[in-house]
């Protein structure tokens, strides 16, 4: 992710870095190019504008331009602004502040990578955080959705709730929480049904499950390859649900990174995890500082 933006920025900053003195117009010109590079990376326009004005405000301060290494200072300011744009020092860890089991609800559109991400996160919690995890699929609509999660559970060696045909999503959610409690699980992961697009029925269903299970985390799964549509989806979900974090999938195929760059600024929701491949362990935490470092090379 971010390869094209990273290439563009390094060539823009190459010109600034080595220079002994900078004038305001040099910075303005470089930032104009940065703005174009951000828009080409599919960053939302208001986010790109805001970014540039922040950097400019900090960079044209007399101290920066008169400093010994003005070019490097500008790059440092851009780095800090990128970290801010990506979510600052947001903590990617999940919250478990409740009497166990803690429910983690996964929501999102069909095909976003929700079921895969459910299993990836469950595996991570089990392996790294030593949590006892139970997964349950509440997707009674898509044929074989529940079986898909059961198969992933076998692969990851994470327990899944036994399937009982004919139950409603709400029944399954209740049964999962009960089984989680009786079985001494720390975490119950609820994989909800997706839709091809956001509709009232989907929203009503997820809102109902949310009310029934009172999750400590509600994670929205979006596909990075859908670019700004991922951001719009997040805005719509946020109107209805308290989304506590975003899981952005398929960043392994996303050279531009616009959705990741705009998500926090547009929706306020932090990206907590990124999917980096199809394999069950292809999941990373999203750390703004590290991502900004990656962009600036
Ligand atoms: P759902 O309909 O939202 O539950 O989506 P699935 O979890 O079934 O995922 C749909 C497809 O996307 C599957 O083929 C997954 O293997 C694939 N997928 C999910 N996450 C990633 C990812 O981070 N990178 C890649 N390359 N593929 C992914």
Short mmCIF file of C-alpha atoms and ligand atoms in Angstrom, two decimals:
data_model
loop_
_atom_site.label_atom_id
_atom_site.label_comp_id
_atom_site.label_asym_id
_atom_site.label_seq_id
_atom_site.Cartn_x
_atom_site.Cartn_y
_atom_site.Cartn_z
CA UNK A 1 0.00 0.00 0.00
CA UNK A 2 1.00 3.61 -0.58
CA UNK A 3 3.67 2.69 -3.17
CA UNK A 4 2.64 5.29 -5.73
CA UNK A 5 2.24 8.08 -3.17
CA UNK A 6 5.54 7.18 -1.63
CA UNK A 7 7.34 7.39 -4.98
CA UNK A 8 5.76 10.74 -5.77
CA UNK A 9 6.59 12.26 -2.41
CA UNK A 10 10.19 11.15 -2.47
CA UNK A 11 10.76 12.82 -5.81
CA UNK A 12 9.06 16.02 -4.60
CA UNK A 13 11.12 16.13 -1.41
CA UNK A 14 14.37 15.19 -3.07
CA UNK A 15 14.47 18.71 -4.42
CA UNK A 16 13.89 20.27 -1.00
CA UNK A 17 15.93 18.09 1.29
CA UNK A 18 19.45 19.07 0.34
CA UNK A 19 18.83 22.81 0.05
CA UNK A 20 20.47 25.20 2.47
CA UNK A 21 17.79 27.89 2.25
CA UNK A 22 14.14 27.82 1.30
CA UNK A 23 11.75 30.53 0.39
CA UNK A 24 8.06 30.46 0.96
CA UNK A 25 7.42 29.99 -2.74
CA UNK A 26 9.58 26.82 -2.77
CA UNK A 27 7.44 25.33 -0.04
CA UNK A 28 4.23 26.46 -1.71
CA UNK A 29 5.30 24.87 -4.98
CA UNK A 30 6.27 21.59 -3.29
CA UNK A 31 2.98 21.48 -1.41
CA UNK A 32 1.04 22.07 -4.58
CA UNK A 33 2.67 18.93 -5.94
CA UNK A 34 1.99 17.05 -2.70
CA UNK A 35 -1.67 17.96 -3.03
CA UNK A 36 -1.82 16.54 -6.55
CA UNK A 37 -0.05 13.38 -5.33
CA UNK A 38 -2.59 12.95 -2.52
CA UNK A 39 -5.51 13.37 -4.90
CA UNK A 40 -3.97 10.87 -7.30
CA UNK A 41 -3.72 8.45 -4.38
CA UNK A 42 -7.52 8.90 -4.10
CA UNK A 43 -7.47 10.89 -0.86
CA UNK A 44 -10.77 12.70 -0.29
CA UNK A 45 -10.53 16.34 -1.45
CA UNK A 46 -11.37 18.03 1.89
CA UNK A 47 -8.82 15.80 3.63
CA UNK A 48 -6.10 16.70 1.12
CA UNK A 49 -6.92 20.43 1.41
CA UNK A 50 -6.87 20.35 5.17
CA UNK A 51 -3.59 18.47 5.16
CA UNK A 52 -1.90 21.01 2.89
CA UNK A 53 -3.11 24.00 4.85
CA UNK A 54 -1.87 22.49 8.12
CA UNK A 55 1.54 21.71 6.68
CA UNK A 56 1.80 25.14 5.11
CA UNK A 57 0.89 26.89 8.32
CA UNK A 58 3.61 25.04 10.19
CA UNK A 59 6.21 25.12 7.43
CA UNK A 60 6.23 28.76 6.44
CA UNK A 61 6.91 29.76 10.04
CA UNK A 62 10.07 31.88 9.96
CA UNK A 63 11.96 29.48 12.18
CA UNK A 64 11.60 26.62 9.77
CA UNK A 65 12.66 28.56 6.70
CA UNK A 66 15.66 30.06 8.45
CA UNK A 67 16.76 26.86 10.10
CA UNK A 68 19.93 25.04 9.09
CA UNK A 69 18.07 22.26 7.31
CA UNK A 70 14.78 23.75 6.13
CA UNK A 71 14.09 20.97 3.61
CA UNK A 72 14.39 18.29 6.25
CA UNK A 73 12.21 20.31 8.58
CA UNK A 74 9.47 20.49 5.97
CA UNK A 75 9.67 16.72 5.47
CA UNK A 76 9.40 16.28 9.23
CA UNK A 77 6.30 18.50 9.31
CA UNK A 78 4.76 16.48 6.47
CA UNK A 79 5.55 13.29 8.37
CA UNK A 80 3.84 14.56 11.51
CA UNK A 81 0.81 15.74 9.55
CA UNK A 82 0.60 12.31 7.89
CA UNK A 83 0.65 10.62 11.28
CA UNK A 84 -2.21 12.93 12.35
CA UNK A 85 -4.17 12.19 9.19
CA UNK A 86 -3.78 8.44 9.71
CA UNK A 87 -5.10 8.67 13.25
CA UNK A 88 -2.30 10.05 15.42
CA UNK A 89 -1.28 7.85 18.28
CA UNK A 90 -4.56 5.91 18.17
CA UNK A 91 -4.27 2.68 20.08
CA UNK A 92 -5.00 -0.27 17.79
CA UNK A 93 -5.57 -2.67 20.67
CA UNK A 94 -9.06 -3.92 21.40
CA UNK A 95 -10.99 -3.26 24.56
CA UNK A 96 -12.00 -6.07 26.90
CA UNK A 97 -13.27 -3.92 29.73
CA UNK A 98 -16.29 -5.95 30.67
CA UNK A 99 -17.28 -9.09 32.54
CA UNK A 100 -16.35 -11.92 30.17
CA UNK A 101 -17.27 -12.88 27.61
CA UNK A 102 -16.64 -9.65 25.69
CA UNK A 103 -18.59 -9.51 22.45
CA UNK A 104 -16.84 -8.27 19.32
CA UNK A 105 -19.29 -7.60 16.55
CA UNK A 106 -18.13 -7.63 12.94
CA UNK A 107 -20.19 -5.65 10.42
CA UNK A 108 -19.80 -4.71 6.77
CA UNK A 109 -20.92 -5.28 3.23
CA UNK A 110 -20.92 -8.68 1.58
CA UNK A 111 -17.57 -9.55 0.06
CA UNK A 112 -15.67 -6.99 2.13
CA UNK A 113 -13.71 -9.79 3.84
CA UNK A 114 -15.77 -9.88 7.01
CA UNK A 115 -15.78 -13.63 7.64
CA UNK A 116 -12.08 -13.96 6.85
CA UNK A 117 -11.27 -11.02 9.12
CA UNK A 118 -13.37 -12.48 11.93
CA UNK A 119 -11.25 -15.63 11.88
CA UNK A 120 -8.00 -13.67 11.50
CA UNK A 121 -8.75 -11.52 14.54
CA UNK A 122 -9.94 -14.54 16.55
CA UNK A 123 -6.70 -16.35 15.77
CA UNK A 124 -4.65 -13.32 16.74
CA UNK A 125 -6.47 -12.86 20.04
CA UNK A 126 -6.07 -16.51 20.83
CA UNK A 127 -2.42 -16.77 19.84
CA UNK A 128 -0.93 -13.44 20.88
CA UNK A 129 -3.25 -12.28 23.63
CA UNK A 130 -3.95 -15.75 25.02
CA UNK A 131 -7.69 -15.15 25.00
CA UNK A 132 -10.19 -17.96 24.83
CA UNK A 133 -12.25 -17.14 21.76
CA UNK A 134 -15.56 -18.44 20.44
CA UNK A 135 -16.77 -17.44 16.98
CA UNK A 136 -20.35 -17.46 15.72
CA UNK A 137 -21.77 -16.65 12.30
CA UNK A 138 -25.10 -14.83 12.40
CA UNK A 139 -25.32 -14.86 8.63
CA UNK A 140 -28.43 -16.88 7.91
CA UNK A 141 -28.91 -15.35 4.46
CA UNK A 142 -25.88 -16.23 2.41
CA UNK A 143 -25.85 -19.98 1.71
CA UNK A 144 -23.01 -21.72 3.53
CA UNK A 145 -21.87 -18.58 5.36
CA UNK A 146 -22.04 -20.35 8.70
CA UNK A 147 -20.17 -23.35 7.31
CA UNK A 148 -17.50 -21.01 5.90
CA UNK A 149 -16.78 -19.68 9.38
CA UNK A 150 -16.73 -23.22 10.80
CA UNK A 151 -14.11 -24.23 8.20
CA UNK A 152 -11.99 -21.18 9.00
CA UNK A 153 -12.37 -22.05 12.68
CA UNK A 154 -10.97 -25.52 12.02
CA UNK A 155 -8.04 -24.04 10.11
CA UNK A 156 -7.28 -21.53 12.83
CA UNK A 157 -8.08 -23.92 15.65
CA UNK A 158 -10.60 -21.47 17.04
CA UNK A 159 -13.88 -22.82 18.40
CA UNK A 160 -17.09 -22.00 16.55
CA UNK A 161 -20.64 -22.17 17.85
CA UNK A 162 -22.39 -25.34 16.59
CA UNK A 163 -24.80 -24.55 13.76
CA UNK A 164 -28.52 -25.03 14.41
CA UNK A 165 -30.58 -24.65 11.25
CA UNK A 166 -33.56 -22.30 11.28
CA UNK A 167 -32.44 -19.91 14.03
CA UNK A 168 -32.67 -16.17 13.54
CA UNK A 169 -29.55 -14.01 13.79
CA UNK A 170 -30.76 -12.71 17.14
CA UNK A 171 -31.31 -16.27 18.46
CA UNK A 172 -27.81 -17.24 17.37
CA UNK A 173 -26.35 -14.13 19.01
CA UNK A 174 -28.05 -14.94 22.29
CA UNK A 175 -26.97 -18.56 22.12
CA UNK A 176 -23.39 -17.49 21.36
CA UNK A 177 -23.24 -15.18 24.38
CA UNK A 178 -24.71 -17.89 26.60
CA UNK A 179 -22.25 -20.50 25.30
CA UNK A 180 -19.44 -18.00 25.79
CA UNK A 181 -20.43 -17.50 29.38
CA UNK A 182 -20.94 -21.18 30.19
CA UNK A 183 -17.78 -22.23 28.38
CA UNK A 184 -15.59 -19.69 30.15
CA UNK A 185 -14.64 -17.84 26.95
CA UNK A 186 -13.05 -14.38 27.15
CA UNK A 187 -14.28 -13.23 23.76
CA UNK A 188 -17.25 -14.04 21.53
CA UNK A 189 -16.81 -12.88 17.95
CA UNK A 190 -20.06 -12.30 16.07
CA UNK A 191 -19.86 -12.33 12.29
CA UNK A 192 -23.03 -10.61 11.08
CA UNK A 193 -24.65 -10.90 7.65
CA UNK A 194 -23.57 -8.48 4.93
CA UNK A 195 -25.50 -7.10 1.97
CA UNK A 196 -24.47 -6.01 -1.48
CA UNK A 197 -25.24 -2.44 -0.48
CA UNK A 198 -26.41 -0.64 2.63
CA UNK A 199 -30.14 -1.01 3.08
CA UNK A 200 -32.58 -0.39 5.88
CA UNK A 201 -33.04 -4.08 6.63
CA UNK A 202 -29.30 -4.60 7.09
CA UNK A 203 -29.01 -1.58 9.36
CA UNK A 204 -32.03 -2.61 11.44
CA UNK A 205 -30.61 -6.11 11.85
CA UNK A 206 -27.15 -5.02 12.95
CA UNK A 207 -28.63 -2.40 15.29
CA UNK A 208 -30.79 -5.10 16.88
CA UNK A 209 -27.85 -7.49 17.36
CA UNK A 210 -25.83 -4.62 18.78
CA UNK A 211 -28.54 -3.91 21.32
CA UNK A 212 -28.90 -7.58 22.20
CA UNK A 213 -25.19 -8.30 22.74
CA UNK A 214 -23.81 -4.91 23.84
CA UNK A 215 -20.39 -5.46 22.19
CA UNK A 216 -17.20 -3.90 23.57
CA UNK A 217 -16.00 -3.50 20.02
CA UNK A 218 -17.98 -3.06 16.84
CA UNK A 219 -15.59 -3.43 13.94
CA UNK A 220 -16.54 -2.37 10.44
CA UNK A 221 -14.84 -4.32 7.68
CA UNK A 222 -14.21 -2.44 4.42
CA UNK A 223 -12.36 -3.31 1.26
CA UNK A 224 -9.44 -0.94 0.56
CA UNK A 225 -9.80 -1.55 -3.17
CA UNK A 226 -13.17 0.21 -3.20
CA UNK A 227 -11.37 3.49 -2.40
CA UNK A 228 -13.65 6.34 -1.38
CA UNK A 229 -16.67 3.99 -1.38
CA UNK A 230 -15.11 2.36 1.68
CA UNK A 231 -15.11 5.74 3.40
CA UNK A 232 -18.72 6.44 2.41
CA UNK A 233 -19.75 3.01 3.70
CA UNK A 234 -18.07 3.80 7.01
CA UNK A 235 -19.88 7.13 7.27
CA UNK A 236 -23.23 5.40 6.72
CA UNK A 237 -22.56 2.69 9.29
CA UNK A 238 -21.41 5.30 11.79
CA UNK A 239 -24.73 7.10 11.49
CA UNK A 240 -26.44 4.02 12.88
CA UNK A 241 -23.91 2.22 15.05
CA UNK A 242 -21.16 3.08 17.45
CA UNK A 243 -18.34 1.78 15.24
CA UNK A 244 -15.28 1.47 17.47
CA UNK A 245 -12.84 0.60 14.73
CA UNK A 246 -12.30 -0.27 11.09
CA UNK A 247 -10.69 -3.35 9.59
CA UNK A 248 -9.41 -2.51 6.12
CA UNK A 249 -8.93 -5.57 3.95
CA UNK A 250 -6.98 -6.21 0.74
CA UNK A 251 -4.36 -3.57 1.35
CA UNK A 252 -2.00 -6.08 -0.23
CA UNK A 253 -3.55 -5.16 -3.58
CA UNK A 254 -4.00 -1.43 -2.93
CA UNK A 255 -1.11 0.61 -4.29
CA UNK A 256 -2.88 3.95 -3.80
CA UNK A 257 -4.06 3.85 -0.20
CA UNK A 258 -6.67 6.64 -0.49
CA UNK A 259 -9.25 4.92 1.72
CA UNK A 260 -6.71 4.32 4.48
CA UNK A 261 -5.52 7.92 4.26
CA UNK A 262 -9.00 9.44 4.40
CA UNK A 263 -10.80 7.08 6.77
CA UNK A 264 -9.89 8.64 10.09
CA UNK A 265 -10.24 12.25 8.98
CA UNK A 266 -13.62 11.73 7.31
CA UNK A 267 -15.29 9.32 9.72
CA UNK A 268 -13.40 9.73 13.00
CA UNK A 269 -13.20 5.94 13.24
CA UNK A 270 -9.69 4.55 13.77
CA UNK A 271 -8.40 1.79 11.51
CA UNK A 272 -7.43 -0.98 13.91
CA UNK A 273 -6.39 -3.77 11.59
CA UNK A 274 -5.42 -4.23 7.97
CA UNK A 275 -5.82 -7.41 5.95
CA UNK A 276 -2.65 -8.11 3.99
CA UNK A 277 -3.54 -11.34 2.20
CA UNK A 278 -5.89 -14.29 1.98
CA UNK A 279 -4.11 -16.46 4.53
CA UNK A 280 -5.53 -16.76 8.01
CA UNK A 281 -2.54 -15.00 9.60
CA UNK A 282 -2.39 -12.19 7.02
CA UNK A 283 -3.46 -9.46 9.43
CA UNK A 284 -1.53 -6.48 10.81
CA UNK A 285 -2.35 -3.78 13.30
CA UNK A 286 -2.60 -0.31 11.79
CA UNK A 287 -0.05 1.99 13.32
CA UNK A 288 -0.11 5.56 11.95
CA UNK A 289 3.52 6.26 12.81
CA UNK A 290 4.75 3.17 10.99
CA UNK A 291 2.47 3.85 8.00
CA UNK A 292 3.70 7.46 7.71
CA UNK A 293 7.26 6.14 7.81
CA UNK A 294 6.41 3.76 5.02
CA UNK A 295 4.93 6.55 2.89
CA UNK A 296 7.92 8.83 3.29
CA UNK A 297 10.41 5.99 2.79
P1 LIG B 1 -17.43 -11.53 3.45
O1 LIG B 1 -18.48 -11.78 2.41
O2 LIG B 1 -17.34 -10.09 3.81
O3 LIG B 1 -17.54 -12.40 4.64
O4 LIG B 1 -16.03 -11.83 2.72
P2 LIG B 1 -15.04 -13.06 2.86
O5 LIG B 1 -14.40 -13.06 4.21
O6 LIG B 1 -15.72 -14.32 2.42
O7 LIG B 1 -13.90 -12.65 1.83
C1 LIG B 1 -14.13 -12.56 0.44
C2 LIG B 1 -12.82 -12.87 -0.29
O8 LIG B 1 -11.82 -11.90 0.00
C3 LIG B 1 -12.21 -14.21 0.10
O9 LIG B 1 -11.76 -14.85 -1.06
C4 LIG B 1 -11.03 -13.83 0.99
O10 LIG B 1 -10.00 -14.78 0.95
C5 LIG B 1 -10.61 -12.51 0.40
N1 LIG B 1 -9.93 -11.64 1.37
C6 LIG B 1 -10.35 -11.24 2.59
N2 LIG B 1 -9.45 -10.42 3.18
C7 LIG B 1 -8.41 -10.29 2.31
C8 LIG B 1 -7.16 -9.55 2.34
O11 LIG B 1 -6.81 -8.83 3.28
N3 LIG B 1 -6.36 -9.66 1.22
C9 LIG B 1 -6.71 -10.44 0.14
N4 LIG B 1 -5.88 -10.48 -0.89
N5 LIG B 1 -7.88 -11.12 0.09
C10 LIG B 1 -8.71 -11.06 1.16
#
